[in-house]
Structure formats: structure tokens, C-alpha cells
Short mmCIF file of C-alpha atoms in Angstrom, two decimals:
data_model
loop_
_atom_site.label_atom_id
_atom_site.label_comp_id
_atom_site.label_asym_id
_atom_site.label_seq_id
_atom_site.Cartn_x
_atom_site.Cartn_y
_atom_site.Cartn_z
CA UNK A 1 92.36 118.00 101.13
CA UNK A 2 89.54 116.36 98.96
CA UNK A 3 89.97 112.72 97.28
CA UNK A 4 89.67 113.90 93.60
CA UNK A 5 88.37 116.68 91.61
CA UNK A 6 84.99 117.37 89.35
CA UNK A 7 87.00 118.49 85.30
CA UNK A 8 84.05 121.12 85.81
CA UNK A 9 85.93 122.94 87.77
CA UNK A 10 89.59 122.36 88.39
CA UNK A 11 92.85 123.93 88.26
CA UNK A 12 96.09 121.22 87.82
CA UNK A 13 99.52 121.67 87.28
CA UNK A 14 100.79 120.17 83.67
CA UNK A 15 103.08 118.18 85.80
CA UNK A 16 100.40 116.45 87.16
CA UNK A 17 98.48 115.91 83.79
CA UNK A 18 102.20 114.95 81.44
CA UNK A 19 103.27 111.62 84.62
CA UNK A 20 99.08 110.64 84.72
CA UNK A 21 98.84 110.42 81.29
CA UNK A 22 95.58 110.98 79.30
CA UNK A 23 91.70 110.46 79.73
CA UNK A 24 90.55 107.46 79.41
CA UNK A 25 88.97 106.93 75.67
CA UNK A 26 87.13 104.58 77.23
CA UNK A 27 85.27 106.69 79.35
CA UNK A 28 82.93 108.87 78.05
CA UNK A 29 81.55 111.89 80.07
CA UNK A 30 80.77 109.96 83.45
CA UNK A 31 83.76 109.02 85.82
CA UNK A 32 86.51 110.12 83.92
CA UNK A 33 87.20 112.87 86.15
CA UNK A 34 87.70 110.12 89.21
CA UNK A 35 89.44 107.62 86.93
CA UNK A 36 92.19 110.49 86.10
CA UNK A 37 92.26 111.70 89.92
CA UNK A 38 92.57 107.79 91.12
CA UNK A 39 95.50 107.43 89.12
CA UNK A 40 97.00 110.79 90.14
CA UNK A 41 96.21 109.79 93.84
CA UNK A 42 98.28 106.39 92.69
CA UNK A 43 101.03 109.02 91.79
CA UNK A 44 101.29 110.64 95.17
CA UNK A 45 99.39 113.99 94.04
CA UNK A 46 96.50 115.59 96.47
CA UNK A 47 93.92 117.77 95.69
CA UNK A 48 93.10 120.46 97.49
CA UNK A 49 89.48 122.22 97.98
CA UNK A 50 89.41 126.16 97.53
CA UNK A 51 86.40 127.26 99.10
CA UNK A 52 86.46 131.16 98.36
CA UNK A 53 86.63 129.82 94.34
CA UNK A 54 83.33 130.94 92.26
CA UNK A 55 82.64 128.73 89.53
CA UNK A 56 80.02 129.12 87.00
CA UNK A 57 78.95 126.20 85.13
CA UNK A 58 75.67 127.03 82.85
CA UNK A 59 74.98 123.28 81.63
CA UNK A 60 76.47 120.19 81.11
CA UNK A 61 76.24 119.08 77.04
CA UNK A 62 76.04 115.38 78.09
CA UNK A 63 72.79 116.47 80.13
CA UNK A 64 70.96 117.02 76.71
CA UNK A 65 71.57 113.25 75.81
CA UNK A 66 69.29 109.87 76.23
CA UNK A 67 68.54 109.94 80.05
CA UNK A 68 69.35 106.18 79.89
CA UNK A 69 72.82 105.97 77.77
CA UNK A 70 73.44 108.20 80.53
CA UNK A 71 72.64 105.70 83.20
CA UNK A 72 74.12 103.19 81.26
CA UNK A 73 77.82 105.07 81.17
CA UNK A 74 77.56 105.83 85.20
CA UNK A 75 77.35 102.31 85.65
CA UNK A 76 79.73 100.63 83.18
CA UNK A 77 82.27 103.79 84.21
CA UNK A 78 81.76 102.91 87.66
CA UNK A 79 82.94 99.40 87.54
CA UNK A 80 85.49 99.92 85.19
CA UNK A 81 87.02 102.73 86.87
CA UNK A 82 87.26 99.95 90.57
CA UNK A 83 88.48 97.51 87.81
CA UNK A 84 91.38 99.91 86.86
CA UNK A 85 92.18 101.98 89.25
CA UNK A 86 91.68 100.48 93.33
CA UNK A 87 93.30 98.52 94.75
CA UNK A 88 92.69 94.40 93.89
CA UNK A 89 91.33 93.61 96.98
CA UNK A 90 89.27 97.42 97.34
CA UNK A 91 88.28 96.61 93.39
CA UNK A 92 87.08 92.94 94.24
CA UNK A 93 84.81 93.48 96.84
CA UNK A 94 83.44 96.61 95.31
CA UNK A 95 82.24 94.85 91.91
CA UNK A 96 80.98 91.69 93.51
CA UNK A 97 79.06 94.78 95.65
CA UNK A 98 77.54 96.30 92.37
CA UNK A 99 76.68 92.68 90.95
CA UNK A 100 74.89 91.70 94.02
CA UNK A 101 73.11 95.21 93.91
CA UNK A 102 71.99 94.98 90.36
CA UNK A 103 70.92 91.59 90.46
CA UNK A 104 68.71 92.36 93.60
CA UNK A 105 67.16 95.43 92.15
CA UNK A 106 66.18 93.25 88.45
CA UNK A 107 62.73 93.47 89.03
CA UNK A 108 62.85 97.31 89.83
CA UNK A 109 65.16 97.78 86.92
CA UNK A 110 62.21 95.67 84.92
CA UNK A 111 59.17 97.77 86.14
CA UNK A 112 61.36 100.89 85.62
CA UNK A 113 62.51 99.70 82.01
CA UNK A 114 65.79 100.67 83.21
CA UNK A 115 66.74 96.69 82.48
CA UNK A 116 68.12 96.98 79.13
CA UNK A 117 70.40 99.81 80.15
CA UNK A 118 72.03 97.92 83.42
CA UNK A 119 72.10 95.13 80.87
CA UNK A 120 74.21 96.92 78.40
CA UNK A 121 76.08 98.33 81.35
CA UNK A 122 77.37 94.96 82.24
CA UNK A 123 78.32 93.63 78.88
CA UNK A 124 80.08 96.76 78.64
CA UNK A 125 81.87 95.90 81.99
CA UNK A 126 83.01 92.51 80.19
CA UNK A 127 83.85 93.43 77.06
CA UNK A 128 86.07 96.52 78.19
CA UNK A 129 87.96 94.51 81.59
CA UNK A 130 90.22 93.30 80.06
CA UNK A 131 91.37 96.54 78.10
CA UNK A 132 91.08 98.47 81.90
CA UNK A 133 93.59 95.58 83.25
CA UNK A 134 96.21 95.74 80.43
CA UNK A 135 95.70 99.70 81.21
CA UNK A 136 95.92 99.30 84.93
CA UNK A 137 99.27 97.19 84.26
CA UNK A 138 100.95 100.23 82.50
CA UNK A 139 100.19 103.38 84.76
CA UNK A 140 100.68 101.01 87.58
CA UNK A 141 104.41 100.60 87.36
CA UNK A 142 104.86 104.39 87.65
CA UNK A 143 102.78 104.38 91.08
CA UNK A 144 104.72 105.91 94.43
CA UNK A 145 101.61 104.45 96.65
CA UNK A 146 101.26 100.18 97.51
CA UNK A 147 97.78 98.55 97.31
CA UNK A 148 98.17 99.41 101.35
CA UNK A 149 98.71 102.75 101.18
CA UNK A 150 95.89 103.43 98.92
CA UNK A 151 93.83 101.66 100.90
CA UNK A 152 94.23 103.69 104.12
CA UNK A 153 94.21 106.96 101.21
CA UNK A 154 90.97 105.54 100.19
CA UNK A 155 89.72 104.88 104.01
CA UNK A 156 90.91 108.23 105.07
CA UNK A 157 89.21 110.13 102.19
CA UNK A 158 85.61 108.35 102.59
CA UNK A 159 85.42 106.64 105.92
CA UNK A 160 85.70 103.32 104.51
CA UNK A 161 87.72 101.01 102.05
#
């Protein structure tokens, strides 16, 4: 059993893609893959590894875009995908993680000229929360796990929660 799955790669049941509902519009090319296998997880589906499965994968076509929009999305997908899809408490601690870490690496962000990117990143984060809680508030109702059971899900999967 693995935590999620990379949409590189996978194999899932229509079942599984008709009760989770869609991809996030929101989310562009980074972390939509674990903000579709949170919510499934939410749902009471695993995913299993297959080990003796070949997959070839020549190139990504979001690798050929700006390296930095790309940073940007990781980021902004990142949060918004805690935001939406962990549990409150899990989803708290983990953004107030990410602000402390951004604001304590400004100066490396600066001399990297990475700033304007985390910067865009953030207001991203604001501008979009409150469109990832409204969305959290309707696939939530269908979920078969409690904040507590995802928690331990979450723990069990990657040794801390």
C-alpha cells in the first residue's frame, strides 16, 4: 500500500474517479495528482504499488515551461492542497510550517531572485483559500474517514502527522 499515486503512471477504477469527483481547475500540473488521491484516501480507497509494472514516461510538457511559474505552482499547490484536503488540525500546523519556512529563507529567496515567485505563491494561497474551503465543504460530506482516522492514515503512510 502507497499513500497516493503519480497521474504519470496510474491505473484507477472509474468508480473511484465518478464518487472523487474531478481535478481540481485550480491546480495546474503540480499537486493535483495528491489533491485527487487525498480526497480518494478521504473516501476510504487505497492505492496499491505494482512493482513488476514498466512505465515509460519520455517528458513531462510542463517541464518545458518558466522554471519559476513552476516553482511558483509547487508552492501555492502545496498549501492549497493542506488547506483542502488534511485534516484542520494536520492542515493548520502544516501552513503555519510553510509560512515560518518561507519567511526564514527571504533573504535566500532574495539572493536567488526566487522572491517574486514565493511572493506570488502566497497571494495565490490567499486569493484561492477560500475557494479550496467552500470545495473542502462539498467533497467532505461524502467522506467514510473522521479528521482522526486520517490522521493515523496520514501518520501511518509517512511516519508522521
Amino acid at each position: 500500500e502507497i499513500w497516493g499515486l503519480c497521474f504519470a503512471c496510474a491505473l484507477l477504477r472509474s468508480e473511484v474517479v465518478k464518487r472523487t469527483g474531478p481535478l481540481d481547475p485550480d491546480f495546474f500540473a503540480e499537486w493535483d495528482d495528491v489533491d485527487f488521491a487525498t480526497r480518494a484516501r478521504w473516501l476510504g480507497y487505497k492505492f496499491q504499488l505494482v512493482p513488476a509494472a514498466k512505465v515509460l514516461h519520455h517528458r513531462s510538457p510542463t517541464s518545458q515551461r518558466d522554471s519559476r511559474a513552476k516553482f511558483s505552482r509547487l508552492r501555492r499547490n502545496r498549501v492549497l492542497t493542506f488547506v483542502k484536503c488534511l485534516p484542520r488540525r494536520t492542515a493548520m500546523r502544516l501552513v503555519i510550517y510553510r509560512v515560518q519556512h518561507d519567511v526564514g529563507m527571504i533573504f535566500q529567496f532574495l539572493r536567488r531572485g526566487e522572491f517574486g515567485a514565493v511572493a506570488r505563491a502566497w497571494w495565490e494561497v490567499l486569493r484561492l483559500t477560500p475557494r479550496m474551503l467552500a470545495r473542502r465543504r462539498e467533497w467532505k460530506r461524502q467522506a467514510r474517514l473522521s479528521d482522526r482516522q486520517m490522521r493515523i492514515a496520514i501518520k501511518k503512510a509517512t511516519g508522521n502527522a
